[in-house]
Amino acid sequence: MILTAITLGFILEKVILVSIILGGSLGIAMYSTWAERKVAAVMQDRRGPNRAGPFGLFQPLADGLKLFMKEEIIPTLSNKFLFILGPSLAMLMACMTSAVIPWGPNIVHADGSVFTLQVADINIGILFIFGVVSLGVYGIMLGSWASNNKYSLLSGLRAAAQAVSYELAMGLSLIALVMMSGSLSMREIVEQQHGFWNNGYFTWNFFKQPLAFVIFIVCSFAELNRAPFDLSECESELVGGYHTEFSSMKLGFYLFAEYINMFITSIILSSLFFGGYNYPGMDWVALHVSPLFVSIIGVLVLLGKAVAFILFFMFIRWTLPRFRYDQLMDLGWKSLIPLALFNMLVTGAIILAFQK
Amino acid sequence: MNIYQITFWILSLFTLAFAIGVIMSRNPINSVLFLILTFFCISGHYVLMNAQFLAIVNIIVYAGAIMVLFLFVIMLMNLNSDTEPQKNFLVQFAGVVSGGALLLIMVAAIKSSLTGLEGKNIDLINSTDIGLIKNLGTVLFTTYVFPFEIASVLFLSAMVGAVVLGKKDSALKTAE
């Protein structure tokens, strides 16, 4: 059975790994808020936060402290249990996806024991991510409904409809990728993109499935509720969107969950399409440095790619105007889904042609 | 009792408790939430049977998509005990009869599957790779390819039906 393999050392190893990953993603999400404001400032020719610490680096701490200290208000006519459950669920779902991500190459000790930089290498890793993403919308829906506020409810409905619509295109775009790699395990998909160049072609999936990548990244903008798809919190129509009634750390959880999601999505994008922890010349590096450093370099490469994606998300947010809701639905259902289906068909045809 | 059985019993207990919660709660939103929890427990059962693929698909499709739409509709309708229509005796009676018939079918199905299993090799259930997506796909596209295709046609017709219903409405509006 699966359950017999669990020993104390195994549990300890995983607990440490989970704590590092969660702490790391929280830290990166924290500094994403700072980076977002800095990026916005640069794009709008301002200075951005620069009072707290050098370059305003302590700004996230100050913001966090402020959110903790604020008065907590729960509306009288709200459903209290669901009102608290909403932000908690948003945070929980944001943190859960990191479990199946391969953060770096295995560390092989001198005595042959292997330390995997992945919490769980389940054979359905991609589907696990989809499951968690599809549950992520509950946090917004429940919170918005429990607020007992018209604007919140409208925003929650928008968020749910948007998430369900774009999940379809997202899944379809990934099917082409899965058909090509023949596996649903994240680790295997990343391992297949080993190095950068092999057999006269790029190994990274981006060069094999450019269309799938474009569809996937557009859908992840929508799933993250980020501009230009931030219809669920558009302040000109819905006051504050689904978190209108939330205050103090509950609001903080919603905002923070968005940044964690952005980080995790960037990691997933780089793992699935940009080789994860693989980089050009990694075989040469593996021959010349100790195995521990190989893993550390791999993790750093993955984080570097993720940071590039986070910056890309931010550039888009401060460049493009918001969509109208019917345009959003048109794009999802009438452009992205047919494109993804077409991509699937072409991929299938090419795979068949190469088999013969 | 080994750890497998303990997990099974705890999961079953939770499944039944949540399922009872679905029909007992007065607030429809709570019913939906209980139903989502029930789906999670059923997914847990799938994992116990080494069918991780089914478990995660159950969560994606039912908990992630269908229940979101349920919640969507219920939130818009704003049902509560004041506006809930009182069902008359005939409707209640029909409900009892159809529910009882469904129970009978399910009990019969379980019983017939149990009698079919006697004397057969049950090692298959305990093998670790029965629920793997590769085996599932092979079975689905060889032994059960006909029912599979029929089901896909059923889904297609449902989709076409939904599109037709949606189209009719907008055509009427433009005609007005």
Coordinates of C-alpha atoms in Angstrom, one line a residue:
Chain A
M1 CA 0.0 0.0 0.0
I2 CA 1.0 3.6 -0.3
L3 CA 0.5 4.3 3.3
T4 CA 3.1 1.9 4.6
A5 CA 6.0 3.8 3.0
I6 CA 5.6 6.8 5.4
T7 CA 8.3 7.0 8.0
L8 CA 9.2 9.7 10.5
G9 CA 12.2 10.8 8.5
F10 CA 10.0 11.1 5.4
I11 CA 7.5 13.2 7.2
L12 CA 10.2 15.5 8.6
E13 CA 11.8 15.9 5.2
K14 CA 8.4 16.9 3.7
V15 CA 7.5 19.2 6.5
I16 CA 10.8 21.1 6.1
L17 CA 10.3 21.3 2.4
V18 CA 6.7 22.5 2.7
S19 CA 7.7 25.2 5.2
I20 CA 10.5 26.4 3.0
I21 CA 8.2 26.5 -0.1
L22 CA 5.4 28.2 1.7
G23 CA 7.7 30.7 3.4
G24 CA 9.4 31.4 0.1
S25 CA 6.2 31.9 -1.8
L26 CA 4.9 34.2 0.9
G27 CA 8.1 36.2 0.9
I28 CA 8.1 36.5 -2.9
A29 CA 4.4 37.4 -2.9
M30 CA 5.1 40.1 -0.3
Y31 CA 7.8 41.6 -2.4
S32 CA 5.6 41.3 -5.5
T33 CA 3.4 44.0 -4.0
W34 CA 6.4 46.2 -3.6
A35 CA 7.6 45.4 -7.2
E36 CA 4.1 46.0 -8.5
R37 CA 4.1 49.5 -7.1
K38 CA 7.6 50.2 -8.3
V39 CA 6.8 48.9 -11.8
A40 CA 3.6 51.1 -11.8
A41 CA 5.7 54.1 -10.7
V42 CA 8.3 53.5 -13.4
M43 CA 5.7 53.2 -16.1
Q44 CA 3.9 56.3 -15.0
D45 CA 7.1 58.2 -14.5
R46 CA 6.8 58.4 -10.7
R47 CA 9.1 57.3 -7.9
G48 CA 6.9 54.8 -6.1
P49 CA 7.3 53.8 -2.5
N50 CA 10.6 55.1 -1.2
R51 CA 10.1 56.2 2.4
A52 CA 10.3 52.9 4.4
G53 CA 13.9 51.7 4.2
P54 CA 16.2 51.8 1.2
F55 CA 14.3 52.0 -2.1
G56 CA 11.1 51.5 0.1
L57 CA 12.0 47.9 0.7
F58 CA 10.3 47.8 4.1
Q59 CA 7.0 49.0 2.5
P60 CA 5.5 45.4 2.4
L61 CA 6.2 45.1 6.2
A62 CA 4.6 48.4 6.9
D63 CA 1.6 47.5 4.8
G64 CA 1.2 44.1 6.5
L65 CA 1.4 45.8 9.9
K66 CA -1.2 48.3 8.9
L67 CA -3.5 45.6 7.7
F68 CA -3.1 43.6 11.0
M69 CA -3.8 46.7 13.1
K70 CA -6.9 47.8 11.2
E71 CA -10.3 47.4 12.9
E72 CA -12.1 44.2 11.8
I73 CA -15.6 44.9 10.6
I74 CA -18.1 42.1 9.8
P75 CA -21.3 43.4 8.3
T76 CA -24.4 42.8 10.5
L77 CA -26.5 41.1 7.9
S78 CA -23.7 38.9 6.6
N79 CA -23.3 35.2 6.9
K80 CA -20.5 35.2 9.4
F81 CA -19.1 31.7 8.9
L82 CA -18.9 32.1 5.1
F83 CA -17.6 35.6 5.4
I84 CA -14.6 34.3 7.3
L85 CA -14.4 31.2 5.2
G86 CA -14.1 33.2 1.9
P87 CA -10.7 34.8 2.4
S88 CA -9.4 31.7 4.2
L89 CA -10.3 29.5 1.2
A90 CA -8.7 32.0 -1.2
M91 CA -5.4 31.8 0.8
L92 CA -5.5 28.0 1.2
M93 CA -6.1 27.3 -2.5
A94 CA -3.3 29.8 -3.4
C95 CA -0.9 27.9 -1.2
M96 CA -1.9 24.4 -2.3
T97 CA -0.7 24.4 -5.9
S98 CA 2.9 24.6 -4.9
A99 CA 2.8 20.9 -3.8
V100 CA 3.3 19.3 -7.2
I101 CA 5.8 21.7 -8.6
P102 CA 9.4 20.3 -9.1
W103 CA 11.5 23.1 -7.8
G104 CA 14.9 21.7 -8.8
P105 CA 16.8 18.7 -9.9
N106 CA 17.1 15.9 -7.3
I107 CA 19.9 16.2 -4.8
V108 CA 21.8 12.9 -4.8
H109 CA 23.9 12.4 -1.7
A110 CA 27.2 10.6 -1.7
D111 CA 25.6 7.6 0.0
G112 CA 23.1 7.3 -2.8
S113 CA 20.1 8.7 -1.0
V114 CA 18.0 11.1 -3.0
F115 CA 16.4 14.3 -1.8
T116 CA 13.7 15.4 -4.2
L117 CA 12.9 19.1 -4.4
Q118 CA 9.2 18.4 -4.8
V119 CA 6.6 17.8 -2.2
A120 CA 4.7 15.2 -4.1
D121 CA 5.4 13.7 -7.5
I122 CA 1.9 12.5 -8.2
N123 CA 1.3 11.0 -11.7
I124 CA -1.5 13.5 -12.3
G125 CA 0.3 16.7 -11.3
I126 CA -1.2 18.9 -14.0
L127 CA -4.7 17.8 -13.2
F128 CA -4.0 18.5 -9.5
I129 CA -3.2 22.0 -10.4
F130 CA -6.4 22.3 -12.4
G131 CA -8.4 20.9 -9.5
V132 CA -7.0 23.5 -7.1
V133 CA -7.4 26.3 -9.6
S134 CA -11.0 25.4 -10.3
L135 CA -11.6 25.4 -6.5
G136 CA -9.9 28.8 -6.1
V137 CA -13.0 30.6 -7.3
Y138 CA -15.0 29.4 -4.2
G139 CA -13.1 31.8 -2.0
I140 CA -14.2 34.8 -4.1
M141 CA -17.8 33.5 -4.6
L142 CA -18.5 32.6 -0.9
G143 CA -16.9 35.8 0.4
S144 CA -18.8 38.0 -2.1
W145 CA -22.1 36.3 -1.4
A146 CA -21.7 36.3 2.4
S147 CA -21.0 40.1 2.3
N148 CA -24.6 40.7 1.6
N149 CA -23.7 43.5 -0.8
K150 CA -25.0 44.0 -4.3
Y151 CA -21.6 45.0 -5.7
S152 CA -19.8 42.2 -4.1
L153 CA -22.4 39.7 -5.4
L154 CA -22.1 41.0 -8.9
S155 CA -18.3 40.8 -8.7
G156 CA -18.5 37.3 -7.4
L157 CA -20.7 36.2 -10.2
R158 CA -18.4 37.8 -12.7
A159 CA -15.4 36.1 -11.2
A160 CA -17.1 32.7 -11.3
A161 CA -18.3 33.0 -14.9
Q162 CA -14.9 34.2 -16.0
A163 CA -13.0 31.4 -14.2
V164 CA -15.3 28.7 -15.5
S165 CA -15.1 30.0 -19.1
Y166 CA -11.3 30.4 -19.2
E167 CA -10.6 27.1 -17.4
L168 CA -12.0 25.4 -20.5
A169 CA -9.6 27.0 -22.9
M170 CA -6.7 26.6 -20.4
G171 CA -7.4 22.8 -20.2
L172 CA -7.7 22.4 -23.9
S173 CA -4.5 24.3 -24.6
L174 CA -2.7 22.0 -22.1
I175 CA -4.1 18.8 -23.7
A176 CA -1.9 19.5 -26.8
L177 CA 1.1 19.7 -24.5
V178 CA 0.2 16.5 -22.6
M179 CA -0.3 14.7 -25.9
M180 CA 3.2 15.7 -26.9
S181 CA 4.9 14.7 -23.7
G182 CA 2.7 11.7 -23.0
S183 CA 2.6 12.3 -19.2
L184 CA 0.6 14.3 -16.7
S185 CA 3.4 14.3 -14.1
M186 CA 5.0 17.8 -13.7
R187 CA 8.4 16.2 -13.0
E188 CA 8.4 14.2 -16.2
I189 CA 7.3 17.1 -18.3
V190 CA 10.1 19.2 -16.9
E191 CA 12.7 16.4 -17.3
Q192 CA 11.7 16.1 -21.0
Q193 CA 12.8 19.7 -21.6
H194 CA 16.3 18.8 -20.4
G195 CA 19.0 21.3 -21.6
F196 CA 18.0 23.6 -24.4
W197 CA 18.9 22.0 -27.7
N198 CA 18.6 18.4 -28.7
N199 CA 18.2 16.5 -32.0
G200 CA 18.4 19.6 -34.0
Y201 CA 15.5 21.4 -32.2
F202 CA 14.8 23.3 -29.0
T203 CA 13.8 21.1 -26.1
W204 CA 11.6 23.7 -24.3
N205 CA 7.9 23.2 -24.9
F206 CA 7.5 26.9 -25.8
F207 CA 9.2 26.3 -29.1
K208 CA 7.1 23.2 -29.8
Q209 CA 3.7 24.6 -28.7
P210 CA 3.8 28.3 -29.1
L211 CA 0.1 28.6 -29.7
A212 CA -0.7 26.6 -26.5
F213 CA 1.6 28.9 -24.6
V214 CA -0.2 32.0 -25.9
I215 CA -3.6 30.6 -25.0
F216 CA -2.4 29.4 -21.6
I217 CA -0.9 32.8 -20.6
V218 CA -4.0 34.7 -21.7
C219 CA -6.1 32.3 -19.7
S220 CA -3.9 32.6 -16.7
F221 CA -4.4 36.4 -16.8
A222 CA -8.1 35.7 -16.6
E223 CA -7.8 33.1 -13.9
L224 CA -5.7 35.4 -11.8
N225 CA -8.3 38.2 -12.1
R226 CA -5.6 40.5 -13.2
A227 CA -5.7 43.4 -15.7
P228 CA -6.8 43.4 -18.5
F229 CA -9.2 40.8 -17.1
D230 CA -9.9 42.2 -13.7
L231 CA -13.6 42.6 -14.3
S232 CA -14.4 41.3 -10.9
E233 CA -12.8 44.2 -9.1
C234 CA -13.2 47.0 -11.6
E235 CA -13.5 50.0 -9.3
S236 CA -15.4 52.2 -11.8
E237 CA -18.4 49.8 -11.8
L238 CA -18.3 47.7 -8.7
V239 CA -16.8 50.0 -5.9
G240 CA -14.2 47.5 -4.7
G241 CA -15.4 44.3 -6.2
Y242 CA -15.8 41.2 -4.2
H243 CA -13.7 42.6 -1.3
T244 CA -15.8 45.7 -0.8
E245 CA -17.0 44.7 2.6
F246 CA -13.8 43.2 3.8
S247 CA -11.4 45.0 6.1
S248 CA -8.2 44.3 8.0
M249 CA -6.4 41.1 7.4
K250 CA -9.3 39.4 5.6
L251 CA -8.9 42.0 2.9
G252 CA -5.2 41.4 3.1
F253 CA -5.7 37.7 2.6
Y254 CA -7.6 38.3 -0.7
L255 CA -5.0 40.7 -2.0
F256 CA -2.2 38.5 -0.8
A257 CA -3.7 35.3 -2.3
E258 CA -3.7 37.1 -5.7
Y259 CA 0.0 37.7 -5.5
I260 CA 0.8 34.1 -4.3
N261 CA -1.3 32.9 -7.3
M262 CA 0.6 35.1 -9.6
F263 CA 3.9 33.7 -8.3
I264 CA 2.7 30.1 -8.6
T265 CA 1.3 30.7 -12.0
S266 CA 4.6 32.1 -13.2
I267 CA 6.3 29.0 -11.8
I268 CA 3.9 26.8 -13.7
L269 CA 4.3 28.7 -16.9
S270 CA 8.1 28.4 -16.7
S271 CA 7.9 24.7 -15.7
L272 CA 5.5 23.7 -18.5
F273 CA 6.7 25.9 -21.3
F274 CA 10.1 27.3 -20.5
G275 CA 12.0 24.3 -19.2
G276 CA 11.5 24.7 -15.5
Y277 CA 14.9 24.3 -13.8
N278 CA 16.6 23.4 -17.1
Y279 CA 18.9 25.9 -18.8
P280 CA 21.4 25.9 -21.7
G281 CA 24.6 24.2 -20.8
M282 CA 23.4 22.5 -17.7
D283 CA 25.2 19.3 -18.6
W284 CA 28.5 21.1 -18.6
V285 CA 27.7 22.7 -15.2
A286 CA 26.7 19.3 -13.8
L287 CA 30.1 17.9 -14.6
H288 CA 32.0 20.8 -13.0
V289 CA 30.2 21.6 -9.8
S290 CA 29.1 19.6 -6.8
P291 CA 25.6 18.1 -6.9
L292 CA 24.2 20.4 -4.2
F293 CA 25.2 23.4 -6.3
V294 CA 23.6 21.9 -9.4
S295 CA 20.3 21.8 -7.6
I296 CA 20.7 25.3 -6.1
I297 CA 21.5 26.7 -9.6
G298 CA 18.4 24.8 -10.9
V299 CA 16.2 26.4 -8.3
L300 CA 17.6 29.8 -9.0
V301 CA 17.1 29.4 -12.7
L302 CA 13.4 28.5 -12.1
L303 CA 12.9 31.4 -9.8
G304 CA 14.6 33.7 -12.3
K305 CA 12.2 32.6 -15.0
A306 CA 9.3 33.1 -12.6
V307 CA 10.4 36.6 -11.7
A308 CA 10.5 37.4 -15.4
F309 CA 7.0 36.2 -15.8
I310 CA 5.8 38.2 -12.7
L311 CA 7.3 41.3 -14.3
F312 CA 5.6 40.5 -17.5
F313 CA 2.3 40.2 -15.7
M314 CA 2.9 43.6 -14.1
F315 CA 3.9 45.3 -17.4
I316 CA 0.7 44.1 -19.0
R317 CA -1.4 45.3 -16.0
W318 CA 0.0 48.9 -16.4
T319 CA -0.2 48.9 -20.2
L320 CA -3.5 47.5 -21.3
P321 CA -7.0 48.9 -20.5
R322 CA -9.6 46.6 -19.1
F323 CA -11.8 44.5 -21.3
R324 CA -15.6 45.0 -21.4
Y325 CA -17.4 42.0 -20.0
D326 CA -19.0 40.8 -23.3
Q327 CA -15.6 41.2 -25.0
L328 CA -14.1 39.0 -22.3
M329 CA -16.7 36.3 -22.9
D330 CA -16.3 36.6 -26.7
L331 CA -12.5 36.2 -26.5
G332 CA -12.8 33.2 -24.2
W333 CA -15.5 31.2 -26.0
K334 CA -15.2 32.3 -29.6
S335 CA -11.5 32.8 -30.0
L336 CA -9.5 30.9 -27.4
I337 CA -11.5 27.6 -27.3
P338 CA -11.6 27.2 -31.1
L339 CA -7.9 28.1 -31.3
A340 CA -7.1 25.5 -28.6
L341 CA -9.1 22.9 -30.4
F342 CA -7.3 23.7 -33.7
N343 CA -4.0 23.4 -31.9
M344 CA -5.0 20.0 -30.5
L345 CA -5.9 18.8 -34.0
V346 CA -2.6 20.0 -35.5
T347 CA -0.6 18.5 -32.7
G348 CA -2.4 15.1 -33.1
A349 CA -1.8 15.1 -36.8
I350 CA 1.9 15.9 -36.4
I351 CA 2.4 13.2 -33.7
L352 CA 0.7 10.7 -36.1
A353 CA 2.8 11.8 -39.0
F354 CA 6.1 11.4 -37.0
Q355 CA 5.1 8.0 -35.7
K356 CA 5.1 6.6 -39.3
Chain B
M1 CA -7.8 -3.1 11.3
N2 CA -5.1 -1.7 9.2
I3 CA -4.6 2.0 8.3
Y4 CA -6.4 1.4 5.0
Q5 CA -9.6 0.3 6.8
I6 CA -9.5 3.0 9.4
T7 CA -9.2 5.6 6.6
F8 CA -12.1 4.0 4.8
W9 CA -14.4 4.1 7.8
I10 CA -13.5 7.6 8.7
L11 CA -14.1 8.8 5.1
S12 CA -17.4 6.9 4.9
L13 CA -18.6 8.4 8.1
F14 CA -17.8 11.9 6.8
T15 CA -19.3 11.2 3.5
L16 CA -22.6 10.1 5.1
A17 CA -22.6 13.0 7.5
F18 CA -22.1 15.5 4.7
A19 CA -24.7 13.8 2.5
I20 CA -27.2 14.0 5.3
G21 CA -26.2 17.7 5.7
V22 CA -27.1 18.3 2.1
I23 CA -30.7 17.3 2.6
M24 CA -31.1 18.5 6.1
S25 CA -29.9 22.1 5.9
R26 CA -32.5 24.8 5.4
N27 CA -30.2 27.2 3.6
P28 CA -29.6 26.1 0.0
I29 CA -26.2 27.6 0.0
N30 CA -25.2 25.3 2.9
S31 CA -26.7 22.4 1.0
V32 CA -24.4 23.1 -2.0
L33 CA -21.4 23.5 0.3
F34 CA -22.2 20.2 2.0
L35 CA -22.5 18.6 -1.4
I36 CA -19.0 19.9 -2.4
L37 CA -17.7 18.3 0.8
T38 CA -19.4 15.1 -0.1
F39 CA -17.7 15.1 -3.5
F40 CA -14.3 15.6 -1.7
C41 CA -15.0 12.6 0.5
I42 CA -15.9 10.5 -2.6
S43 CA -12.7 11.6 -4.2
G44 CA -10.9 10.4 -1.1
H45 CA -12.5 7.0 -1.6
Y46 CA -11.2 7.0 -5.2
V47 CA -7.7 7.7 -3.9
L48 CA -8.0 4.8 -1.5
M49 CA -8.9 2.6 -4.5
N50 CA -5.7 3.8 -6.3
A51 CA -7.8 5.7 -8.8
Q52 CA -6.1 9.1 -8.5
F53 CA -7.2 10.1 -12.0
L54 CA -10.9 9.6 -11.2
A55 CA -10.5 11.3 -7.9
I56 CA -9.0 14.5 -9.4
V57 CA -11.4 14.5 -12.3
N58 CA -14.3 14.2 -9.9
I59 CA -13.1 17.3 -8.1
I60 CA -12.4 19.3 -11.3
V61 CA -15.7 18.5 -12.9
Y62 CA -18.1 18.3 -10.0
A63 CA -16.7 20.4 -7.3
G64 CA -14.9 22.8 -9.6
A65 CA -17.3 23.4 -12.4
I66 CA -20.8 22.0 -11.8
M67 CA -21.1 23.1 -8.2
V68 CA -19.8 26.6 -9.1
L69 CA -22.7 26.8 -11.5
F70 CA -25.1 25.5 -8.9
L71 CA -23.9 28.1 -6.4
F72 CA -24.2 30.7 -9.2
V73 CA -27.8 30.0 -9.8
I74 CA -28.7 29.8 -6.1
M75 CA -27.0 33.1 -5.3
L76 CA -29.0 34.8 -8.0
M77 CA -32.3 33.3 -7.0
N78 CA -31.8 34.2 -3.3
L79 CA -33.9 31.4 -2.0
N80 CA -35.0 31.4 1.6
S81 CA -37.7 29.7 3.6
D82 CA -40.2 32.5 3.1
T83 CA -40.1 32.4 -0.7
E84 CA -39.8 28.7 -1.0
P85 CA -43.0 27.3 -2.6
Q86 CA -44.9 24.7 -0.5
K87 CA -45.0 21.5 -2.5
N88 CA -48.4 19.8 -2.6
F89 CA -49.0 16.2 -1.6
L90 CA -48.9 14.8 -5.2
V91 CA -45.4 16.2 -5.8
Q92 CA -44.1 14.9 -2.5
F93 CA -45.6 11.5 -3.2
A94 CA -43.9 11.4 -6.7
G95 CA -40.7 12.4 -5.1
V96 CA -40.8 9.5 -2.6
V97 CA -41.7 7.0 -5.3
S98 CA -38.9 8.0 -7.7
G99 CA -36.4 8.2 -4.8
G100 CA -37.4 4.8 -3.6
A101 CA -37.1 3.4 -7.2
L102 CA -33.6 4.8 -7.5
L103 CA -32.6 3.3 -4.2
L104 CA -33.9 -0.1 -5.3
I105 CA -31.9 0.1 -8.6
M106 CA -28.7 1.0 -6.7
V107 CA -29.1 -1.7 -4.1
A108 CA -29.8 -4.2 -6.9
A109 CA -26.7 -3.0 -8.9
I110 CA -24.5 -3.4 -5.9
K111 CA -25.9 -6.9 -5.1
S112 CA -25.5 -8.1 -8.7
S113 CA -21.9 -6.8 -8.9
L114 CA -21.1 -8.6 -5.6
T115 CA -22.5 -11.9 -6.9
G116 CA -20.5 -11.5 -10.1
L117 CA -17.3 -11.0 -8.1
E118 CA -17.4 -14.2 -6.1
G119 CA -14.7 -16.7 -7.0
K120 CA -13.0 -14.2 -9.3
N121 CA -9.5 -12.8 -8.7
I122 CA -9.8 -9.8 -6.5
D123 CA -6.0 -9.1 -6.7
L124 CA -6.9 -6.8 -9.6
I125 CA -8.4 -4.3 -7.2
N126 CA -5.4 -4.3 -5.0
S127 CA -2.9 -3.7 -7.8
T128 CA -1.5 -0.2 -7.6
D129 CA -1.8 0.7 -11.3
I130 CA -5.4 -0.1 -12.0
G131 CA -6.5 3.5 -11.7
L132 CA -3.6 4.9 -13.8
I133 CA -4.7 7.1 -16.7
K134 CA -2.9 4.8 -19.1
N135 CA -4.9 1.7 -18.1
L136 CA -8.1 3.7 -17.9
G137 CA -7.5 5.1 -21.4
T138 CA -6.8 1.7 -22.9
V139 CA -9.9 0.2 -21.4
L140 CA -12.0 3.2 -22.5
F141 CA -10.8 3.1 -26.1
T142 CA -10.9 -0.7 -26.6
T143 CA -13.5 -2.6 -24.5
Y144 CA -15.8 0.3 -23.8
V145 CA -15.3 2.4 -26.9
F146 CA -19.0 2.1 -28.0
P147 CA -20.6 3.4 -24.7
F148 CA -17.9 6.0 -24.6
E149 CA -18.7 7.4 -28.0
I150 CA -22.5 7.2 -27.3
A151 CA -21.9 9.3 -24.1
S152 CA -19.9 11.8 -26.2
V153 CA -22.9 12.1 -28.6
L154 CA -25.2 12.6 -25.6
F155 CA -23.0 15.5 -24.4
L156 CA -22.8 17.0 -27.9
S157 CA -26.6 17.0 -28.1
A158 CA -26.9 18.6 -24.7
M159 CA -24.4 21.3 -25.9
V160 CA -26.3 21.9 -29.1
G161 CA -29.5 22.1 -27.1
A162 CA -28.1 24.7 -24.8
V163 CA -26.8 26.8 -27.7
V164 CA -30.3 26.5 -29.4
L165 CA -32.0 27.7 -26.2
G166 CA -29.6 30.6 -25.9
K167 CA -29.9 31.6 -29.6
K168 CA -33.7 31.6 -29.5
D169 CA -33.8 34.1 -26.8
S170 CA -31.5 36.6 -28.5
A171 CA -33.3 36.2 -31.8
L172 CA -36.7 37.0 -30.1
K173 CA -35.2 40.1 -28.6
T174 CA -33.8 41.5 -31.8
A175 CA -37.2 40.8 -33.5
E176 CA -39.1 42.9 -30.9

